[in-house]
Short mmCIF file of C-alpha atoms in Angstrom, two decimals:
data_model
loop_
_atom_site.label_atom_id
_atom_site.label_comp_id
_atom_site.label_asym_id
_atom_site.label_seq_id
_atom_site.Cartn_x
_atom_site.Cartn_y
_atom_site.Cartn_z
CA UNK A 1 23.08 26.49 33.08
CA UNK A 2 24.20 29.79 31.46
CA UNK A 3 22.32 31.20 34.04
CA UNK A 4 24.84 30.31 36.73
CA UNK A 5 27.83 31.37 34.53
CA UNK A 6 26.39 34.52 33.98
CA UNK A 7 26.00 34.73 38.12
CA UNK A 8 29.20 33.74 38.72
CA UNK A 9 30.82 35.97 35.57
CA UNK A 10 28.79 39.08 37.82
CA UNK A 11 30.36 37.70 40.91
CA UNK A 12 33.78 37.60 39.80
CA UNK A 13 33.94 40.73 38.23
CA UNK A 14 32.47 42.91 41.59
CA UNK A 15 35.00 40.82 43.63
CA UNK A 16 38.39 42.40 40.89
CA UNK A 17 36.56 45.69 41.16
CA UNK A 18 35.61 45.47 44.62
CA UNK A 19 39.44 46.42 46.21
CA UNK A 20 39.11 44.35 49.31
CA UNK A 21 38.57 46.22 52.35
CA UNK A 22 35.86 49.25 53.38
CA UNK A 23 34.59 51.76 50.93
CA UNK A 24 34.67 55.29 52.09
CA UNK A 25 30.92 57.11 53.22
CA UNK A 26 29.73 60.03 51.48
CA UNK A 27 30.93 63.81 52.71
CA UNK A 28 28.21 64.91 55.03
CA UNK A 29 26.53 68.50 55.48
CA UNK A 30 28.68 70.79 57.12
CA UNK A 31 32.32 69.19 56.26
CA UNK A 32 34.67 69.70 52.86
CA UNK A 33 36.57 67.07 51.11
CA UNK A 34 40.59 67.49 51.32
CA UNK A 35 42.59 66.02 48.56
CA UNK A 36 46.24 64.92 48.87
CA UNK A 37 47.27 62.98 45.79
CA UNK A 38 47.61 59.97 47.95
CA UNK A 39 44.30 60.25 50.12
CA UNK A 40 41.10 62.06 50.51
CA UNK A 41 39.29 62.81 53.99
CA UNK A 42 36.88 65.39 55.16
CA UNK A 43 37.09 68.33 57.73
CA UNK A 44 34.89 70.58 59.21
CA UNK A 45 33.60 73.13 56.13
CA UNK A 46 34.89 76.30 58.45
CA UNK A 47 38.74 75.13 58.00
CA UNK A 48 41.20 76.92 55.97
CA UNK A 49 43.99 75.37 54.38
CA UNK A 50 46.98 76.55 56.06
CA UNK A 51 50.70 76.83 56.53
CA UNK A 52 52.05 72.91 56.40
CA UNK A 53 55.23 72.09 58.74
CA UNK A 54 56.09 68.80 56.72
CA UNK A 55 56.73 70.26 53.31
CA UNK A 56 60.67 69.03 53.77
CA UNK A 57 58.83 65.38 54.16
CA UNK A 58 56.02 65.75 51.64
CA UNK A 59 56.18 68.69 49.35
CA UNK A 60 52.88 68.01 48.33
CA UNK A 61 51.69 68.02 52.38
CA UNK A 62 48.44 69.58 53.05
CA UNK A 63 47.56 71.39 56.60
CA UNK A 64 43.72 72.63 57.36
CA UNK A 65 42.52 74.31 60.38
CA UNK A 66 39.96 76.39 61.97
CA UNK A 67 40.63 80.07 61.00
CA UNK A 68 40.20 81.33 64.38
CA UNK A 69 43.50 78.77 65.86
CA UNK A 70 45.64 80.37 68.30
CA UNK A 71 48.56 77.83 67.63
CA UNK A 72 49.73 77.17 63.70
CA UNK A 73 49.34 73.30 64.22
CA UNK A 74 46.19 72.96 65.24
CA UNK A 75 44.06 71.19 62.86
CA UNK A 76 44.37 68.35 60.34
CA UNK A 77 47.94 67.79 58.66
CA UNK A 78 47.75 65.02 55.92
CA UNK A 79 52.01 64.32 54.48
CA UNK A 80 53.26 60.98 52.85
CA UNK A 81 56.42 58.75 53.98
CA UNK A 82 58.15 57.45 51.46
CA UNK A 83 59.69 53.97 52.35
CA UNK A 84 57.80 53.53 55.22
CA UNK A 85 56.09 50.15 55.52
CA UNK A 86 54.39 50.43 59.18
CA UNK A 87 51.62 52.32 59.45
CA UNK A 88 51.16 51.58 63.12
CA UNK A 89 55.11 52.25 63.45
CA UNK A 90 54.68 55.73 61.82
CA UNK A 91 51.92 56.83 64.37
CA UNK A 92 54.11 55.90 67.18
CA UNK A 93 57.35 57.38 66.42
CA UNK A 94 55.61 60.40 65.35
CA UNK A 95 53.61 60.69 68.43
CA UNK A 96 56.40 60.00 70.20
CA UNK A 97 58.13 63.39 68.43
CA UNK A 98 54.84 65.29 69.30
CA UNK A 99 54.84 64.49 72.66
CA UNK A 100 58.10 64.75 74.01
CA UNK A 101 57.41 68.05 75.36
CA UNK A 102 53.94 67.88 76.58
CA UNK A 103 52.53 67.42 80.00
CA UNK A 104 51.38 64.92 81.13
CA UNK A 105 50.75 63.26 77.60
CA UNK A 106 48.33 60.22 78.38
CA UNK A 107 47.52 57.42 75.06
CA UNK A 108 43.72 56.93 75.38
CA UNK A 109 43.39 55.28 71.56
CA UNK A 110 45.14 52.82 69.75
CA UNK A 111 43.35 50.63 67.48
CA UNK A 112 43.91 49.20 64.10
CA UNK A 113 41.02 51.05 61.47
CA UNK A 114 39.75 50.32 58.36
CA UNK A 115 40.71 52.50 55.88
CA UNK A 116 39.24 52.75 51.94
CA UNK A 117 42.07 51.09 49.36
CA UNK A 118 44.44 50.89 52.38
CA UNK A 119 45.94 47.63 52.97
CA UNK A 120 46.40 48.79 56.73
CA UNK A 121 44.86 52.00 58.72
CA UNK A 122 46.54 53.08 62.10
CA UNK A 123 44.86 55.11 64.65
CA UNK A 124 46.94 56.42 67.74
CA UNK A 125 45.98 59.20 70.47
CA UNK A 126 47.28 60.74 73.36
CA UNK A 127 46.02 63.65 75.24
CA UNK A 128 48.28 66.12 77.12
CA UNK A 129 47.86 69.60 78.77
CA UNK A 130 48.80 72.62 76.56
CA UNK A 131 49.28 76.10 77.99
CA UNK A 132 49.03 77.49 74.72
CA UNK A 133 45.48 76.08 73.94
CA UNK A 134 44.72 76.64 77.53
CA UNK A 135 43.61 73.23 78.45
CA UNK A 136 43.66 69.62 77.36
CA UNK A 137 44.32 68.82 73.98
CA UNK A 138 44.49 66.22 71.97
CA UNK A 139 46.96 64.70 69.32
CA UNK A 140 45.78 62.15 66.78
CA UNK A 141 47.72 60.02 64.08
CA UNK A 142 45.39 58.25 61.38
CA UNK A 143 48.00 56.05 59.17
CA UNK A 144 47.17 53.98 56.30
CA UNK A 145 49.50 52.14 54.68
CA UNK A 146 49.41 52.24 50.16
CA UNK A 147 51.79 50.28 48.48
CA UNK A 148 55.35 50.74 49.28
CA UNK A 149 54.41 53.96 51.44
CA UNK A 150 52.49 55.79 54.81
CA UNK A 151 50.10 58.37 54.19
CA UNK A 152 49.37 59.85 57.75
CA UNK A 153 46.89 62.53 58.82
CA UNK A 154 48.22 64.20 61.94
CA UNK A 155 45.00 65.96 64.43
CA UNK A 156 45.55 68.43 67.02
CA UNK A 157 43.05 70.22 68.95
CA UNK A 158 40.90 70.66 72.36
CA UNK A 159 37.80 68.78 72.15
CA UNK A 160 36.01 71.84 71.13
CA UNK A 161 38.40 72.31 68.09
CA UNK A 162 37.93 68.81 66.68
CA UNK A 163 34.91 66.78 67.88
CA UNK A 164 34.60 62.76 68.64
CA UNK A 165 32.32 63.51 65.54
CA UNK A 166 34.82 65.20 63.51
CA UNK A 167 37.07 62.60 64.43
CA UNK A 168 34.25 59.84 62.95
CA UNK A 169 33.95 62.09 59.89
CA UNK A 170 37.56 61.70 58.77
CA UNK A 171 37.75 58.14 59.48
CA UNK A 172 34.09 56.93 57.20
CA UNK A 173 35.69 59.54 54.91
CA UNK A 174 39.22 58.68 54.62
CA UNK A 175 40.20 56.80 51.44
CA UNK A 176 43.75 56.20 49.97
CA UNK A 177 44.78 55.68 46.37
CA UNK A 178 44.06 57.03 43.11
#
């Protein structure tokens, strides 16, 4: 008999600790962890932390990219919106901003994602041609949604710059919260 309280004791107390949701995979070989104070994800280990664009948003915004980038936003941009309750809203107005000027911009993802200590992840991506890249690139929004706020990672690149792998990477990496 004390057998099974002690089983379901064990049981009870992994299920408080547990979180709900997905638990975020180890950094492999060959990428870096990025820390925001609201989520963690990993790039490729060549990136460089960089100028971010969103610092009127997020003071506390983080930008990475590869060092050899011939446009600024290229890269990974993580930033924070306060009072925003939709993650898959936040990817789609913001896409919609990055967009607006691009040719021929074409969505080829949107999915919901699981996301570490998120209670909802957000992934949205378009592809457009870019003179200044010099081909097709493409724009991703990752958006997970923590308490009474969005925490979005914005990706732009060609394929070359940032990988279907890369991509994978960020998302079994990705984890929100403190």
């Amino acid at each position: 008999m004390s057998g099974r309280w002690l089983a379901l004791a064990l049981l009870v107390a992994l299920t408080a600790c547990s979180g709900g949701g997905s638990s975020a995979s180890e950094v492999p070989d060959g990428y870096q962890l990025v820390e925001h104070p609201d989520v963690s994800f990993a790039v490729p280990a060549a990136w460089e932390p960089a100028a971010s664009d969103m610092v009127d948003v997020d003071p506390e915004s983080l930008h990475y990219g590869p060092p050899d980038a011939a446009v600024a936003a290229v890269g990974a941009l993580v930033f924070r919106a306060v009072d925003e309750t939709d993650a898959e809203g936040l990817a789609t107005v913001n896409m919609a901003v990055l967009t607006q000027n691009a040719q021929g911009a074409e969505q080829t993802r949107r999915e919901f994602v699981d996301v570490a200590g998120a209670e909802e992840g957000f992934l949205l991506q378009n592809v457009a041609q870019s003179d200044a890249l010099g081909g097709e690139v493409r724009m991703t929004y990752v958006t997970a949604l923590l308490d009474e706020e969005v925490v979005a990672i914005r990706l732009v690149g060609t394929e070359e710059q940032i990988s279907d792998e890369d991509l994978q990477v960020l998302l079994d990496t990705m984890a929100v919260g403190g």
